[in-house]
Amino acid sequence: MNRRTSVKSRFGWLAEFSPKRLVPWVRNHALVARSSWKRLLEEPLQTALTVGVIAIALALSTLLFQLAAMGGSALGQMNNTSDINLYFELGTEVRSIEAFEDMWRGDPRVQATQVITPEQGLAEFESFSGLGSILSSFDENPLPAVVRITPADRLAGRAAELRLLVQALQASEFVETAVLDFAWLDRLNAVVEFVDRLSIAVGLLLALGILLILGNTIRLTIENRRNENVVINLVGGTDRIVQRPLLYAGFWYGLLGGAVAVVLVAIVGALLSYPLQQILLSYQSSVQTLPGVSFPVFINLLVLGASLGCSGAWLSVLQHLRNIEPT
Amino acid sequence: MIRFDNVSKSYPGGHEALRRVSFELPRGEMTFLTGHSGAGKSTLLKLIMAMERSSRGQIFYDGKNLDRLGRRGIPYHRRRIGVVFQNHSLLFDRSVFENVALPLNIAGAAPRETARRVRAALDKVGLLDKETLNPVVLSGGEQQRVGIARAVVHKPDLLLADEPTGNLDPELSAEIMNLFREFNSVGVSIMVATHDISLVRDFGLRQIVLNQGRITQGAFPNESLR
C-alpha cells in the first residue's frame, strides 16, 4: 500500500499524459483555438490595429537585419579586393624582386602575388590616363617596380591582421612603401558594425514594443471577459482553461502580424531593391540586394510573430490573473 | 454528501458570517437553506464551492476534507457540483446552446456527446426550441431555466442554488422549484438557498434555517420532522 502511494505520487505527473486526460485536453485546445480565432474576426478594427502594429514592427526589424547583412557581405567582398601594393626603390634589380615574390608566395597569409615591372607600369599608365607623352619626356622610366599582394581570404575584414602583414612586407630590404588604405577600410568597417548593432538594438526594442502592445490588448480582453472568466471558474475551469483563450488570442495576433509582415517586407524590399542595386553597381560590387522574402524569412516571421504573441499574452495573463478569480 | 463540523467564517474587518455551524446533507436529499438576507446563506454555499475557506472548523464533501483541497484541486471539485445563481450568470455573447455546453467544453467532452447532453438538459427545462437564440432575448424565467440546464448538463452529484427564484413571480418560482424536485427524484442532492419561506413551506422538505450566522433549525436529517 505504502509503496503504491509513493509510486503514484512520484509518477503522478504522468497522469497528465494519460489518454483519459489527453483527449479532453486536445479537444479543449481545438475548441479554444477555433473560438478565439472567430472572436478576433468579430472585432475587425481592434484586430487590424493590433496586427498592423505587430506587422510593422516585425517588417522594420527584418528589413534592417537584411540591410545589415547586405552591408556585411559587401564589406567582405571589398576587403577581398583590397590588395596591398608594394612600391620598390627605383633601380631595384629584377632578380631581387623575383626572389622577394618567391619568398612571399608561399606565405599562408598571401593568396596571390603579381609583379608589375616599371615597363608594364608605364604601358598601363599610358593606356589608362592618356598622359604617356608626359612620361616620355623623362629620360628614364620614373615608375618603380610594384608587387601586388592579394591577402588570403581569411584575412578579409580583419584589419589588425592585415596591418601586421603590411608591416612585415614593409620591413623587406627593397620595399620603399606598402600601401593599403586602412582609413577607408576602418571607416567602412565601423559603418557596417554600426548598422549591425543598430539592427539588433532596434530589433530588440521593437520586440519589446510588440510585447507591450499585446500585453495591453490582452489586458483589455481580460477586462472585457471578466464575467465569462468568473463563470468558467465557477463551473470548474482550471487556471489553464481560463488562460487558454487569452494565449490563443495572443498567438493569432502574432501569427497574423507575422503574415502581414511578410507582405510588407516583400513590398518594401521590392521598392528598395532597384536603387540599392544601383548603389552597389557603382561600387562594382556583385553583392545581391535585399533578399526580400525567401522561404526561411517567411517561416521565421511567422514563428517569431506567433511566439512573441504568446509571450505577450502570457505576461499579461500572469499579471492580471488575480482579476479573474471569482468573489 | 456534505458535513459541516463547527464551521465559522469571519471576514477581514471582523464580520462573522457563520458561527460554529454544523449540519449534514445526506446523498440524494433535497434541502432548503432559509433565513433573512445577510444570515449567511451565500457564505455557506461559497464554502461548499471552495470559493471561500472556513476560518475554523471542517467541511467534508463525500468524506473528503475541503481544507485539504489544494488550489489545483478546486476546479475538479467544482466540476462535481452544479450551481444556479440568482442573476443566472449567463453569457450574452453566445447562444443558449453554447451557454449550456460550457461545463462540458471545459471538461473536454466529445462534441457529439456534448450536443446530446445539452439537448437533453434543454429538453428537461423545456427550452429545446430556443437553443440557437441569444439568451438576452429570453424572459427572466427562461433565462433562469437556461442557468439550470447549464448547472445539470454535466450530471453533477450536487446541485446548489442561490436564490434561484429571486427575480421571478410566484408562478414561475413554483415552476423552477418543481424542476429541482424532478432532478432530486433522479438522485441528485440539492440545496436551495432562498428567503422565500412561503414557497418552501408547500414542499414539506427539510429546512436548514440560518439566523445571524447560526443554524437555528434543521441541522440534521429528521430533526425538522420531530
Coordinates of C-alpha atoms in Angstrom, one line a residue, chain A:
Chain A
M1 CA 0.0 0.0 0.0
N2 CA 2.7 2.3 1.1
R3 CA 4.8 1.5 -1.9
R4 CA 1.9 2.0 -4.2
T5 CA 1.2 5.6 -3.0
S6 CA 4.9 6.5 -3.3
V7 CA 4.9 5.2 -6.9
K8 CA 1.7 7.1 -7.6
S9 CA 3.0 10.4 -6.2
R10 CA 6.3 10.1 -7.9
F11 CA 4.8 9.4 -11.3
G12 CA 1.7 11.4 -10.7
W13 CA 2.6 13.9 -13.4
L14 CA 2.4 11.1 -16.0
A15 CA -1.4 11.2 -15.5
E16 CA -1.4 14.5 -17.4
F17 CA -0.4 12.4 -20.5
S18 CA -2.8 9.6 -20.0
P19 CA -5.4 9.2 -22.8
K20 CA -8.0 9.9 -20.2
R21 CA -6.7 13.4 -19.8
L22 CA -5.0 13.9 -23.1
V23 CA -8.1 13.5 -25.2
P24 CA -10.2 16.2 -23.4
W25 CA -7.1 18.4 -23.4
V26 CA -6.7 18.2 -27.1
R27 CA -10.4 18.7 -27.6
N28 CA -10.4 21.8 -25.5
H29 CA -7.3 23.2 -27.4
A30 CA -9.0 22.7 -30.7
L31 CA -12.2 24.3 -29.5
V32 CA -10.4 27.3 -27.9
A33 CA -8.2 27.8 -31.0
R34 CA -11.2 28.0 -33.2
S35 CA -13.3 30.2 -30.9
S36 CA -10.6 32.7 -30.2
W37 CA -9.9 32.9 -34.0
K38 CA -13.6 33.7 -34.5
R39 CA -13.6 36.3 -31.8
L40 CA -10.6 38.1 -33.5
L41 CA -12.7 38.3 -36.6
E42 CA -15.7 39.6 -34.7
E43 CA -13.7 42.7 -33.8
P44 CA -12.1 43.6 -37.1
L45 CA -10.9 47.1 -36.2
Q46 CA -9.2 46.1 -32.9
T47 CA -7.7 43.1 -34.6
A48 CA -6.5 45.1 -37.6
L49 CA -4.9 47.7 -35.4
T50 CA -3.0 45.2 -33.2
V51 CA -2.0 43.1 -36.1
G52 CA -0.8 46.2 -38.0
V53 CA 1.4 47.4 -35.2
I54 CA 2.9 43.9 -34.9
A55 CA 3.4 43.6 -38.6
I56 CA 5.1 47.0 -39.0
A57 CA 7.5 46.3 -36.1
L58 CA 8.4 42.9 -37.5
A59 CA 8.8 44.2 -41.0
L60 CA 11.0 47.1 -39.9
S61 CA 13.4 44.9 -37.9
T62 CA 13.5 42.3 -40.7
L63 CA 14.4 45.0 -43.3
L64 CA 17.1 46.4 -41.0
F65 CA 18.6 43.0 -40.4
Q66 CA 18.6 42.4 -44.2
L67 CA 20.3 45.7 -44.8
A68 CA 22.9 45.0 -42.1
A69 CA 23.6 41.5 -43.6
M70 CA 23.9 43.0 -47.1
G71 CA 26.4 45.7 -45.8
G72 CA 28.4 42.9 -44.1
S73 CA 28.7 40.8 -47.3
A74 CA 29.5 43.9 -49.4
L75 CA 32.3 44.8 -47.0
G76 CA 33.7 41.3 -47.1
Q77 CA 33.9 41.5 -50.8
M78 CA 35.6 44.8 -50.8
N79 CA 38.2 43.6 -48.3
N80 CA 38.9 40.8 -50.7
T81 CA 39.6 43.1 -53.4
S82 CA 41.8 45.4 -51.3
D83 CA 45.3 44.4 -52.4
I84 CA 48.5 45.6 -50.9
N85 CA 50.7 47.5 -53.3
L86 CA 54.4 47.4 -52.6
Y87 CA 56.5 50.1 -54.3
F88 CA 60.1 49.1 -54.7
E89 CA 63.0 51.5 -54.6
L90 CA 64.0 52.8 -58.0
G91 CA 66.6 50.7 -59.7
T92 CA 66.0 47.5 -57.7
E93 CA 67.1 44.6 -59.7
V94 CA 64.6 42.3 -61.2
R95 CA 66.3 39.4 -59.6
S96 CA 65.7 40.7 -56.1
I97 CA 62.1 41.4 -56.9
E98 CA 61.6 37.9 -58.2
A99 CA 63.3 36.5 -55.1
F100 CA 61.1 38.6 -52.9
E101 CA 58.0 37.4 -54.8
D102 CA 59.1 33.8 -54.5
M103 CA 59.5 34.2 -50.7
W104 CA 56.1 35.6 -50.1
R105 CA 54.1 33.5 -52.5
G106 CA 54.4 30.6 -50.0
D107 CA 53.2 32.6 -47.0
P108 CA 49.8 31.4 -45.7
R109 CA 48.6 35.0 -45.4
V110 CA 49.1 35.6 -49.1
Q111 CA 46.7 34.4 -51.7
A112 CA 48.4 35.7 -54.8
T113 CA 51.3 37.9 -55.9
Q114 CA 51.8 39.8 -59.1
V115 CA 54.9 41.6 -60.3
I116 CA 54.4 44.8 -62.3
T117 CA 57.7 45.8 -63.8
P118 CA 58.3 49.5 -64.4
E119 CA 57.8 48.9 -68.1
Q120 CA 54.4 47.2 -67.6
G121 CA 53.5 50.0 -65.2
L122 CA 54.4 52.6 -67.9
A123 CA 52.3 50.9 -70.5
E124 CA 49.4 50.6 -68.2
F125 CA 49.6 54.2 -67.2
E126 CA 49.8 55.3 -70.8
S127 CA 46.8 53.4 -71.8
F128 CA 44.7 54.4 -68.8
S129 CA 45.5 58.0 -68.5
G130 CA 46.4 59.1 -72.0
L131 CA 49.3 61.0 -70.4
G132 CA 52.0 58.8 -71.9
S133 CA 53.6 61.8 -73.6
I134 CA 54.4 63.4 -70.3
L135 CA 56.2 60.4 -69.2
S136 CA 58.1 60.0 -72.4
S137 CA 59.7 63.4 -71.8
F138 CA 61.6 61.8 -68.9
D139 CA 64.9 60.3 -69.8
E140 CA 64.3 57.3 -67.6
N141 CA 61.2 55.5 -66.6
P142 CA 60.2 57.2 -63.4
L143 CA 57.9 54.4 -62.2
P144 CA 59.0 52.0 -59.6
A145 CA 58.6 48.2 -59.8
V146 CA 55.4 47.2 -58.0
V147 CA 54.4 43.9 -56.4
R148 CA 50.7 43.5 -55.8
I149 CA 49.9 41.1 -52.9
T150 CA 46.4 39.7 -52.6
P151 CA 45.8 38.8 -48.9
A152 CA 44.3 35.4 -48.2
D153 CA 40.5 35.2 -47.9
R154 CA 40.6 34.6 -44.2
L155 CA 42.1 38.0 -43.6
A156 CA 39.2 39.7 -45.1
G157 CA 37.7 42.3 -42.7
R158 CA 40.4 41.6 -40.1
A159 CA 42.1 45.0 -40.0
A160 CA 44.5 44.1 -37.3
E161 CA 45.9 41.1 -39.1
L162 CA 46.1 42.9 -42.3
R163 CA 48.1 45.6 -40.6
L164 CA 50.6 43.1 -39.3
L165 CA 51.0 41.7 -42.8
V166 CA 51.6 45.1 -44.2
Q167 CA 54.2 45.8 -41.5
A168 CA 56.0 42.6 -42.3
L169 CA 56.1 43.4 -46.0
Q170 CA 57.3 46.9 -45.4
A171 CA 60.2 45.6 -43.4
S172 CA 61.8 44.0 -46.5
E173 CA 65.0 45.4 -47.8
F174 CA 64.0 46.9 -51.1
V175 CA 60.4 47.9 -50.3
E176 CA 60.0 51.6 -50.2
T177 CA 56.3 51.8 -49.3
A178 CA 53.5 49.4 -48.7
V179 CA 50.0 50.9 -49.4
L180 CA 46.7 49.6 -48.1
D181 CA 44.0 52.2 -47.4
F182 CA 43.3 51.4 -43.8
A183 CA 41.4 54.6 -43.0
W184 CA 38.9 53.8 -45.7
L185 CA 38.6 50.2 -44.6
D186 CA 38.3 51.2 -40.9
R187 CA 35.6 53.7 -41.7
L188 CA 33.6 51.1 -43.8
N189 CA 34.1 48.6 -41.0
A190 CA 32.8 51.0 -38.5
V191 CA 29.7 51.8 -40.5
V192 CA 28.8 48.2 -41.1
E193 CA 29.4 47.4 -37.4
F194 CA 27.2 50.3 -36.5
V195 CA 24.3 49.2 -38.8
D196 CA 24.8 45.7 -37.4
R197 CA 24.3 46.8 -33.8
L198 CA 21.6 49.3 -34.8
S199 CA 19.6 46.5 -36.3
I200 CA 20.0 44.4 -33.2
A201 CA 19.1 47.2 -30.9
V202 CA 16.1 48.3 -33.0
G203 CA 15.0 44.7 -33.3
L204 CA 15.1 44.2 -29.5
L205 CA 13.2 47.5 -28.9
L206 CA 10.6 46.6 -31.5
A207 CA 10.2 43.1 -30.0
L208 CA 9.7 44.8 -26.6
G209 CA 7.1 47.1 -28.2
I210 CA 5.2 44.1 -29.6
L211 CA 5.2 42.5 -26.1
L212 CA 3.8 45.7 -24.6
I213 CA 1.2 46.3 -27.3
L214 CA 0.0 42.7 -27.0
G215 CA 0.1 42.8 -23.2
N216 CA -2.2 45.8 -23.3
T217 CA -4.6 44.3 -25.9
I218 CA -4.8 41.1 -23.8
R219 CA -5.4 43.1 -20.6
L220 CA -8.4 44.8 -22.3
T221 CA -9.6 41.4 -23.4
I222 CA -9.3 40.1 -19.8
E223 CA -11.4 43.1 -18.6
N224 CA -14.0 42.6 -21.3
R225 CA -14.3 38.9 -20.4
R226 CA -14.3 39.2 -16.7
N227 CA -17.8 37.9 -16.5
E228 CA -17.0 35.0 -18.7
N229 CA -13.9 34.1 -16.8
V230 CA -15.8 34.2 -13.5
V231 CA -18.4 31.8 -14.9
I232 CA -15.7 29.5 -16.3
N233 CA -14.1 29.4 -12.9
L234 CA -17.3 28.6 -11.1
V235 CA -18.2 25.7 -13.4
G236 CA -14.8 24.1 -12.8
G237 CA -12.4 25.7 -15.3
T238 CA -8.8 25.4 -14.2
D239 CA -6.5 28.4 -14.4
R240 CA -5.1 27.0 -17.6
I241 CA -8.6 26.8 -19.2
V242 CA -9.2 30.4 -18.2
Q243 CA -5.8 31.4 -19.7
R244 CA -6.0 29.3 -22.8
P245 CA -8.3 31.6 -24.9
L246 CA -6.1 34.6 -24.0
L247 CA -2.9 32.8 -25.0
Y248 CA -4.5 31.7 -28.2
A249 CA -5.7 35.3 -28.9
G250 CA -2.0 36.4 -28.5
F251 CA -0.9 33.5 -30.7
W252 CA -3.4 34.5 -33.5
Y253 CA -2.5 38.2 -33.3
G254 CA 1.2 37.4 -33.5
L255 CA 0.8 34.9 -36.4
L256 CA -1.4 37.3 -38.4
G257 CA 1.2 40.1 -37.6
G258 CA 3.9 37.8 -39.0
A259 CA 1.9 37.0 -42.1
V260 CA 1.2 40.7 -42.8
A261 CA 4.9 41.5 -42.1
V262 CA 5.8 39.0 -44.8
V263 CA 3.8 41.1 -47.3
L264 CA 5.3 44.4 -46.1
V265 CA 8.8 43.0 -46.3
A266 CA 8.1 41.8 -49.9
I267 CA 6.7 45.2 -50.9
V268 CA 9.3 47.4 -49.3
G269 CA 12.1 45.1 -50.4
A270 CA 10.9 45.3 -54.0
L271 CA 10.7 49.1 -53.8
L272 CA 14.2 49.4 -52.4
S273 CA 15.8 46.7 -54.5
Y274 CA 16.4 48.8 -57.6
P275 CA 18.1 51.9 -56.1
L276 CA 20.2 49.7 -53.9
Q277 CA 21.4 47.7 -56.9
Q278 CA 22.4 51.0 -58.5
I279 CA 24.5 51.9 -55.4
L280 CA 26.1 48.5 -55.3
L281 CA 26.9 48.6 -59.0
S282 CA 28.6 51.9 -58.7
Y283 CA 31.0 50.2 -56.3
Q284 CA 31.4 47.3 -58.8
S285 CA 30.1 45.0 -56.1
S286 CA 28.4 41.8 -57.1
V287 CA 26.6 41.5 -53.7
Q288 CA 22.9 40.7 -54.0
T289 CA 20.4 43.4 -53.0
L290 CA 17.8 42.9 -50.3
P291 CA 16.8 39.2 -50.4
G292 CA 13.1 40.0 -50.0
V293 CA 11.0 37.1 -48.7
S294 CA 12.7 33.8 -49.0
F295 CA 11.2 30.7 -47.5
P296 CA 13.3 30.8 -44.3
V297 CA 12.3 34.5 -43.9
F298 CA 8.7 33.6 -44.3
I299 CA 8.9 30.8 -41.7
N300 CA 10.9 32.9 -39.3
L301 CA 8.5 35.8 -39.4
L302 CA 5.5 33.5 -38.7
V303 CA 7.3 31.7 -35.9
L304 CA 8.7 35.0 -34.4
G305 CA 5.3 36.6 -34.6
A306 CA 3.5 33.7 -33.0
S307 CA 6.0 33.3 -30.2
L308 CA 6.1 37.0 -29.4
G309 CA 2.2 36.9 -29.4
C310 CA 2.1 34.0 -27.0
S311 CA 4.7 35.6 -24.7
G312 CA 3.0 39.0 -24.7
A313 CA -0.3 37.3 -23.8
W314 CA 1.4 35.2 -21.2
L315 CA 3.0 38.2 -19.5
S316 CA -0.4 40.0 -19.4
V317 CA -2.1 36.9 -18.1
L318 CA 0.4 36.4 -15.3
Q319 CA -0.1 40.0 -14.2
H320 CA -3.9 40.1 -14.4
L321 CA -4.8 36.5 -13.5
R322 CA -5.9 37.6 -10.0
N323 CA -8.7 39.7 -11.5
I324 CA -10.1 36.5 -12.9
E325 CA -10.7 34.9 -9.5
P326 CA -14.4 34.8 -8.6
T327 CA -15.5 36.6 -5.4

